Coordinates of C-alpha atoms and ligand atoms in Angstrom, one line a residue:
M1 CA 20.8 0.3 23.0
I2 CA 19.7 -3.3 24.5
T3 CA 22.4 -5.2 26.2
L4 CA 23.4 -8.3 24.8
D5 CA 21.9 -10.4 27.8
T6 CA 18.4 -8.6 26.8
A7 CA 18.6 -9.6 23.3
K8 CA 19.3 -13.2 24.2
N9 CA 16.4 -13.2 26.3
V10 CA 14.0 -11.8 23.7
L11 CA 15.3 -14.4 21.1
K12 CA 14.9 -17.3 23.4
K13 CA 11.3 -16.2 24.3
Y14 CA 10.8 -16.3 20.5
G15 CA 13.0 -19.5 19.7
Q16 CA 15.3 -17.4 17.3
E17 CA 18.6 -17.7 19.3
H18 CA 20.4 -18.7 15.9
I19 CA 20.1 -14.8 15.1
L20 CA 23.3 -14.2 17.3
A21 CA 25.2 -17.5 16.1
Y22 CA 28.2 -15.6 14.7
Y23 CA 28.1 -12.5 17.3
D24 CA 31.1 -13.4 18.9
E25 CA 32.8 -13.3 15.2
L26 CA 31.8 -9.6 14.6
D27 CA 33.7 -6.5 15.1
N28 CA 32.1 -3.8 17.4
T29 CA 30.4 -2.0 14.7
E30 CA 28.9 -5.0 13.5
K31 CA 27.7 -6.2 16.8
Q32 CA 26.1 -2.7 17.6
K33 CA 24.1 -3.0 14.3
L34 CA 22.9 -6.6 15.1
L35 CA 21.6 -5.5 18.7
S36 CA 20.0 -2.3 17.3
Q37 CA 18.2 -4.3 14.6
I38 CA 17.0 -6.8 17.5
E39 CA 15.8 -3.7 19.4
V40 CA 13.4 -2.2 17.0
I41 CA 12.0 -5.7 15.6
D42 CA 8.2 -6.4 16.6
F43 CA 9.0 -10.0 17.2
S44 CA 5.2 -10.5 18.3
V45 CA 4.3 -10.7 14.5
L46 CA 5.9 -14.3 14.8
E47 CA 2.8 -15.3 16.7
N48 CA 0.8 -14.7 13.3
L49 CA 2.5 -18.2 12.4
N50 CA 0.2 -19.9 14.5
K51 CA -2.9 -20.9 12.7
E52 CA -5.1 -19.9 15.2
N53 CA -4.0 -16.4 14.9
N54 CA -4.2 -16.6 11.1
C55 CA -6.6 -13.4 10.4
S56 CA -7.2 -14.8 7.0
L57 CA -9.0 -17.8 8.3
K58 CA -11.3 -15.8 10.7
R59 CA -13.7 -14.0 8.7
G60 CA -17.1 -13.0 9.2
K61 CA -20.5 -13.3 7.3
F62 CA -20.2 -11.4 3.8
S63 CA -23.2 -9.6 1.9
P64 CA -22.9 -7.8 -1.1
L65 CA -22.4 -3.8 -1.4
G66 CA -24.0 -1.9 -4.1
A67 CA -21.9 1.2 -5.4
V68 CA -22.5 4.7 -6.7
T69 CA -22.4 3.8 -10.3
I70 CA -20.8 5.4 -13.4
G71 CA -24.4 6.5 -14.5
D72 CA -25.5 8.1 -11.0
I73 CA -22.0 10.2 -10.9
E74 CA -23.0 11.3 -14.4
K75 CA -26.3 12.7 -13.0
N76 CA -24.7 14.5 -10.3
R77 CA -21.4 15.4 -11.9
E78 CA -21.9 19.3 -11.2
K79 CA -22.8 18.7 -7.3
Y80 CA -20.0 16.4 -6.5
H81 CA -17.2 18.4 -8.3
S82 CA -18.5 21.6 -6.4
V83 CA -18.2 20.0 -3.1
G84 CA -15.2 17.9 -3.9
A85 CA -13.3 21.2 -5.3
D86 CA -14.3 23.4 -2.3
A87 CA -12.8 20.8 0.0
I88 CA -9.8 20.9 -1.8
K89 CA -9.7 24.6 -2.3
N90 CA -10.2 24.9 1.5
G91 CA -7.2 22.8 2.3
K92 CA -9.3 20.0 3.5
V93 CA -7.9 17.2 1.3
A94 CA -4.2 15.6 1.5
T95 CA -2.9 12.6 -0.6
V96 CA -0.8 9.6 0.6
L97 CA 1.4 7.8 -2.1
L98 CA 2.1 4.2 -0.8
A99 CA 5.8 3.8 -2.6
G100 CA 7.2 1.4 0.1
G101 CA 6.4 -1.7 -1.8
Q102 CA 9.6 -3.9 -3.2
G103 CA 7.8 -4.5 -6.6
T104 CA 9.5 -8.0 -6.7
R105 CA 7.0 -9.0 -9.7
L106 CA 8.2 -6.2 -11.6
G107 CA 11.6 -7.2 -11.1
F108 CA 12.9 -3.7 -11.5
E109 CA 15.9 -3.1 -9.0
K110 CA 14.9 0.6 -8.1
P111 CA 11.8 2.0 -6.4
K112 CA 8.9 1.2 -8.8
G113 CA 7.9 4.9 -9.5
M114 CA 11.4 5.2 -11.3
F115 CA 10.4 2.9 -14.0
D116 CA 10.5 4.7 -17.3
I117 CA 7.2 3.6 -18.9
G118 CA 8.1 5.9 -21.9
V119 CA 9.1 4.7 -25.2
T120 CA 10.2 7.6 -27.3
K121 CA 10.6 9.8 -24.5
E122 CA 11.1 9.5 -20.6
L123 CA 8.1 9.1 -18.7
Y124 CA 8.3 7.6 -15.2
I125 CA 5.8 5.9 -13.3
F126 CA 6.1 8.9 -10.6
E127 CA 5.8 11.5 -13.3
C128 CA 2.6 10.0 -14.4
L129 CA 1.1 10.2 -11.1
I130 CA 2.6 13.9 -10.4
N131 CA 0.9 14.9 -13.8
N132 CA -2.3 13.5 -12.6
L133 CA -2.3 15.3 -9.5
L134 CA -1.3 18.8 -11.4
K135 CA -4.6 18.3 -13.4
V136 CA -6.4 18.8 -10.0
V137 CA -4.0 21.9 -9.2
D138 CA -5.3 23.4 -12.7
D139 CA -8.8 22.5 -11.9
T140 CA -9.0 23.8 -8.7
G141 CA -6.2 26.1 -8.3
A142 CA -4.9 24.6 -5.3
Y143 CA -1.9 22.3 -4.4
V144 CA -2.9 19.1 -2.7
P145 CA -0.5 18.2 0.1
L146 CA 1.3 15.0 -0.8
Y147 CA 3.0 12.5 1.7
I148 CA 5.0 9.9 0.1
M149 CA 5.6 6.7 2.2
T150 CA 9.0 4.8 1.4
S151 CA 10.7 2.0 3.3
E152 CA 14.3 1.7 4.6
K153 CA 15.2 -0.1 1.6
N154 CA 14.0 2.7 -1.1
H155 CA 14.0 6.1 0.8
N156 CA 17.1 7.5 -0.5
D157 CA 16.5 6.5 -4.0
T158 CA 13.2 8.0 -4.1
V159 CA 14.0 11.3 -2.4
N160 CA 16.9 12.0 -4.5
F161 CA 14.8 11.2 -7.8
F162 CA 12.2 13.7 -7.1
E163 CA 15.1 16.3 -6.2
E164 CA 16.9 15.3 -9.5
K165 CA 13.4 15.7 -11.3
N166 CA 12.4 18.9 -9.8
F167 CA 9.6 17.0 -8.3
F168 CA 8.3 17.0 -11.7
G169 CA 6.8 20.5 -11.7
Y170 CA 4.9 19.9 -8.3
D171 CA 5.5 22.7 -5.6
R172 CA 8.1 20.7 -3.2
N173 CA 6.6 22.7 -0.4
Y174 CA 3.7 20.5 -0.3
V175 CA 5.7 17.2 -0.7
K176 CA 6.8 15.3 2.5
F177 CA 8.5 11.9 2.5
F178 CA 8.2 9.3 5.3
I179 CA 9.3 5.9 6.2
Q180 CA 7.3 2.8 7.0
D181 CA 8.1 -0.1 9.4
M182 CA 9.7 -3.4 8.7
A183 CA 9.1 -6.7 9.5
P184 CA 11.1 -10.0 10.0
S185 CA 11.1 -12.5 7.2
V186 CA 11.1 -16.2 8.2
D187 CA 11.8 -19.5 6.5
L188 CA 9.1 -22.2 6.3
N189 CA 9.8 -23.2 10.0
G190 CA 9.6 -20.0 11.5
K191 CA 13.2 -19.3 11.9
I192 CA 14.3 -15.5 11.0
Y193 CA 16.6 -15.5 7.9
M194 CA 19.9 -13.8 8.2
E195 CA 21.1 -12.0 5.2
S196 CA 24.8 -11.7 6.7
K197 CA 26.1 -12.9 9.9
S198 CA 25.2 -9.3 11.4
D199 CA 22.3 -8.2 9.3
I200 CA 18.6 -9.8 10.0
S201 CA 16.5 -10.2 6.7
I202 CA 13.6 -7.6 6.9
S203 CA 11.4 -6.2 4.7
P204 CA 8.7 -3.3 4.4
N205 CA 5.8 -4.4 6.9
G206 CA 3.0 -4.0 4.1
N207 CA 0.8 -0.8 3.2
G208 CA -1.3 -1.4 6.2
G209 CA 0.6 0.9 8.7
W210 CA 0.8 4.2 6.7
F211 CA -1.2 6.2 9.2
S212 CA 0.6 5.1 12.2
S213 CA 4.1 5.7 10.4
I214 CA 2.8 9.2 9.1
V215 CA 2.1 9.8 13.0
R216 CA 5.6 8.2 14.2
A217 CA 7.1 10.6 11.5
G218 CA 5.7 13.6 13.2
F219 CA 3.4 14.7 10.5
L220 CA 0.3 14.6 12.5
E221 CA 0.9 18.1 13.7
D222 CA 1.3 19.1 10.3
I223 CA -1.7 17.7 8.8
K224 CA -3.9 19.2 11.9
K225 CA -2.2 23.0 11.3
R226 CA -3.2 22.7 7.7
G227 CA -6.6 21.8 8.8
I228 CA -6.7 18.5 7.0
E229 CA -10.3 16.4 7.0
W230 CA -9.6 13.8 4.3
I231 CA -6.8 11.8 3.1
N232 CA -6.6 10.2 -0.2
V233 CA -4.4 6.9 -0.2
F234 CA -3.4 5.4 -3.4
A235 CA -0.9 2.8 -5.0
V236 CA 2.2 3.8 -6.9
D237 CA 1.7 1.4 -9.7
N238 CA -1.5 2.7 -11.2
V239 CA -0.2 5.1 -14.0
L240 CA -3.9 6.3 -14.6
Q241 CA -4.7 6.8 -10.9
Q242 CA -6.9 9.9 -10.7
I243 CA -5.6 11.3 -7.2
A244 CA -7.5 13.7 -5.1
D245 CA -10.4 13.5 -7.5
P246 CA -13.0 16.2 -6.9
Y247 CA -15.8 14.4 -8.1
F248 CA -14.8 11.4 -6.1
I249 CA -14.4 13.2 -2.7
G250 CA -17.4 15.3 -3.3
A251 CA -19.5 12.0 -3.8
V252 CA -18.1 10.6 -0.5
I253 CA -18.4 14.1 1.4
D254 CA -22.2 14.2 0.0
S255 CA -23.1 10.8 1.0
G256 CA -22.2 11.3 4.7
S257 CA -19.8 8.1 4.6
Q258 CA -17.1 7.9 6.8
S259 CA -14.6 6.7 4.1
G260 CA -15.0 5.9 0.2
S261 CA -13.2 3.7 -2.2
K262 CA -13.1 3.8 -6.3
V263 CA -14.0 0.4 -7.5
V264 CA -14.3 -1.2 -11.1
S265 CA -16.8 -3.5 -12.4
K266 CA -15.2 -6.8 -12.6
V267 CA -14.5 -8.1 -16.0
S268 CA -15.6 -11.7 -15.3
P269 CA -17.2 -13.4 -12.0
N270 CA -13.7 -15.0 -11.3
E271 CA -11.3 -12.0 -12.2
R272 CA -8.6 -12.1 -9.3
V273 CA -9.8 -8.9 -7.6
G274 CA -10.4 -8.0 -4.3
V275 CA -14.6 -6.9 -4.0
L276 CA -16.0 -4.2 -1.8
C277 CA -18.7 -5.8 0.4
M278 CA -20.4 -6.1 3.6
E279 CA -18.9 -8.3 6.3
D280 CA -20.8 -8.5 9.7
G281 CA -22.6 -5.6 8.9
K282 CA -19.2 -3.3 8.3
P283 CA -17.6 -2.4 5.2
S284 CA -14.9 -4.7 4.3
I285 CA -12.8 -6.4 1.2
V286 CA -13.2 -9.8 0.6
E287 CA -10.3 -11.2 -1.5
Y288 CA -11.3 -13.5 -4.7
Y289 CA -9.6 -16.5 -3.4
E290 CA -11.7 -16.4 -0.2
M291 CA -15.3 -16.3 -2.2
T292 CA -17.2 -19.1 -2.5
P293 CA -18.6 -20.6 -5.9
E294 CA -22.0 -19.3 -4.8
M295 CA -20.7 -15.6 -3.7
I296 CA -18.8 -15.7 -7.5
E297 CA -22.0 -16.3 -9.1
L298 CA -24.6 -14.7 -7.1
L299 CA -26.9 -12.2 -9.2
T300 CA -28.9 -9.2 -8.1
D301 CA -32.8 -8.8 -9.1
D302 CA -31.2 -7.1 -12.0
G303 CA -29.0 -9.8 -13.2
E304 CA -25.7 -7.9 -12.4
L305 CA -23.2 -9.7 -10.3
A306 CA -23.8 -9.1 -6.6
Y307 CA -20.0 -8.9 -5.6
K308 CA -19.1 -6.7 -8.4
Y309 CA -17.1 -4.2 -7.7
G310 CA -13.2 -4.5 -7.4
V311 CA -10.9 -2.3 -5.2
I312 CA -8.0 -0.3 -7.0
L313 CA -6.3 0.7 -4.1
N314 CA -7.7 4.5 -4.1
Y315 CA -9.2 5.1 -0.9
L316 CA -10.6 8.2 1.0
F317 CA -10.3 8.4 4.7
S318 CA -11.6 10.6 7.1
M319 CA -8.9 12.3 9.4
D320 CA -11.5 11.9 12.7
R321 CA -11.8 8.2 12.0
L322 CA -8.0 7.7 11.3
E323 CA -7.2 9.2 14.5
E324 CA -9.8 6.9 16.5
I325 CA -8.2 3.6 15.0
V326 CA -4.5 4.7 15.2
T327 CA -4.0 2.6 18.2
E328 CA -6.1 -0.5 16.9
K329 CA -4.4 -3.5 16.0
M330 CA -4.3 -4.3 12.1
P331 CA -4.6 -7.9 11.1
V332 CA -1.3 -9.3 10.2
H333 CA -1.3 -11.6 6.9
V334 CA 1.3 -14.1 6.4
V335 CA 2.4 -14.2 2.8
K336 CA 4.6 -16.9 1.1
K337 CA 7.5 -15.1 -1.1
K338 CA 11.0 -15.6 -2.4
I339 CA 13.3 -14.3 0.5
P340 CA 17.1 -13.8 -0.3
Y341 CA 19.2 -15.1 2.8
M342 CA 22.7 -16.5 3.9
D343 CA 22.9 -20.3 4.4
S344 CA 24.7 -22.0 6.9
N345 CA 27.9 -22.1 4.9
G346 CA 27.6 -18.5 5.1
E347 CA 26.6 -18.1 1.5
F348 CA 24.1 -15.7 -0.2
I349 CA 20.9 -17.6 -1.9
T350 CA 18.7 -16.1 -4.2
P351 CA 15.9 -18.4 -4.4
D352 CA 13.9 -19.4 -7.4
E353 CA 10.6 -20.6 -5.5
P354 CA 9.0 -19.3 -2.4
N355 CA 11.0 -20.3 0.7
G356 CA 9.6 -18.4 3.4
Y357 CA 6.9 -16.2 5.0
K358 CA 6.7 -12.2 5.4
F359 CA 4.4 -10.5 7.7
E360 CA 2.4 -7.7 6.2
T361 CA -0.7 -5.5 7.3
L362 CA -2.7 -4.1 4.5
V363 CA -4.4 -1.0 4.1
L364 CA -7.6 -3.0 2.7
D365 CA -8.2 -4.0 6.2
M366 CA -8.6 -0.2 7.2
V367 CA -12.0 -0.5 5.4
H368 CA -13.2 -2.9 7.9
L369 CA -12.5 -0.4 10.6
Q370 CA -15.0 2.4 9.2
K371 CA -18.5 2.4 10.0
S372 CA -19.2 3.1 6.2
C373 CA -17.5 3.3 2.7
L374 CA -19.1 4.4 0.0
P375 CA -18.1 2.3 -3.3
Y376 CA -17.5 4.7 -6.2
E377 CA -17.5 3.2 -9.7
V378 CA -15.1 4.6 -12.4
E379 CA -14.4 3.6 -16.0
R380 CA -11.5 1.1 -15.9
C381 CA -9.8 1.9 -19.1
K382 CA -9.7 5.6 -18.0
E383 CA -8.6 4.8 -14.3
F384 CA -6.9 1.8 -13.8
A385 CA -3.4 0.8 -15.5
P386 CA -1.4 -1.2 -12.7
V387 CA 2.0 -2.2 -13.5
K388 CA 2.8 -5.2 -11.5
N389 CA 4.8 -7.5 -14.0
S390 CA 7.3 -6.8 -16.7
E391 CA 4.6 -8.6 -19.2
G392 CA 1.2 -9.9 -19.6
V393 CA -1.6 -9.3 -17.2
D394 CA -1.2 -6.0 -15.4
S395 CA 2.3 -5.5 -16.9
V396 CA 4.4 -2.4 -18.5
D397 CA 3.1 -3.4 -22.0
S398 CA -0.9 -3.5 -21.0
A399 CA -0.3 0.0 -18.8
R400 CA 1.5 1.5 -22.1
E401 CA -1.5 0.5 -24.0
L402 CA -3.6 2.1 -21.6
L403 CA -2.1 5.3 -21.4
K404 CA -2.1 5.3 -25.3
Q405 CA -5.7 5.1 -25.6
N406 CA -6.1 8.0 -22.8
G407 CA -4.0 10.3 -25.3
I408 CA -0.6 10.2 -23.4
K409 CA 2.4 10.7 -25.4
L410 CA 5.0 7.8 -24.5
Ligands
UTP501 P1 1.7 -4.5 -3.8 O1 1.1 -5.3 -3.1 O2 1.8 -4.5 -5.3 O3 3.2 -4.8 -3.5 O4 1.8 -3.0 -3.2 P2 4.5 -4.5 -4.0 O5 5.9 -4.6 -3.1 O6 4.6 -3.1 -4.8 O7 5.1 -5.5 -5.3 P3 5.2 -7.0 -5.3 O8 4.0 -7.8 -4.5 O9 6.4 -7.2 -4.5 O10 5.5 -7.4 -7.1 C1 0.7 -2.3 -3.5 C2 1.1 -0.9 -3.2 O11 1.3 -0.8 -1.8 C3 2.6 -0.4 -1.7 C4 3.4 -0.5 -3.1 O12 4.3 0.3 -3.2 C5 2.1 -0.5 -4.1 O13 1.9 1.2 -4.0 N1 3.3 -0.9 -0.4 C6 3.2 -2.1 -0.5 C7 3.8 -0.3 0.5 O14 3.8 1.1 0.7 N2 4.6 -0.9 1.2 C8 4.6 -2.3 1.5 O15 5.1 -3.1 2.5 C9 3.9 -2.9 0.6

């Protein structure tokens, strides 16, 4: 444990001395707790508030990237399935569920995966995902290892829920949980918020640190021992997410690419989705708000949108490359959010408007660290039903509708 003097020096360096303002009032346990938080926080993320370090402002030269289209996939169905299913049967594929987010937009106080999307019966988001994975087990006869990333905030709830629901019929020997890292939240002037006199405001540091967190959790050995060569990473909130999809895995392996990404055709040029493209000769994702009007409207010779393929947070990465890049620094994004905090009167405030910044690394930035990435087109209405909001676009209602369309009883 660091000493009070060391803590003071660190805080001074980053202009955060106010964190110890109430230190003398705290009892011994609270003092220890506060010092241990100061010890684990990576204060260097605060440097990203400086405009020169802002990764979002430092982009290269973008160019379009085509995809393996639904038509191409149809023609190669058998080949892709055979290559992908073989990889699964031979234990070369694992999956990682990113479930460390806070789901603030949905406004559900438990982990998002515990949300019951059923209407006449219970059907939890986690259950939908496990059902989708069980289809692969049926198809290939092999269980696929599933690593679930949680955060300090939702770990116990998540693990207890899986236990309580008996892993929704999945073989629990193939499921492992690991906890992601946390980062401090700051006010608009860069001062770290406190949640109480002894608690620093910290939150999950984005989904980009999933591989380093798996390594820190000690699972690298397990992954290697099992002979895993490919990891399929996916988001918790897409209830139609097809995980460890043999066709996708087969297409990526067959193409010789270092990675792959499921993509959907944009519904309109201005759809608010990140687009898979090239940046300075390497695969990359350009966010909708980073695209110029020319990029948005640009057409190919066939009259199709040049920047056409949106990502749905379903990526396949090779273990070889993941191990090479694990020590590389990921860009840190500074995101404006609503952050509950303790004010100068010691009162706990829940703001209605964004009042500060969080620091996040993003899994999509891992794509740019790959030499190649295969965009693999899927049918939106069959594979993309995100639950981000409680109503409107990408909501509980729209996801329910899509589940019904796909014959899933709610
Ligand atoms: P989102 O970007 O939708 O964030 O996450 P969120 O925290 O779930 O929701 P909002 O923005 O607060 O409403 C995309 C995926 O990445 C995971 C989420 O659980 C989801 O599967 N994620 C996000 C993490 O695992 N850790 C994080 O720190 C952030």
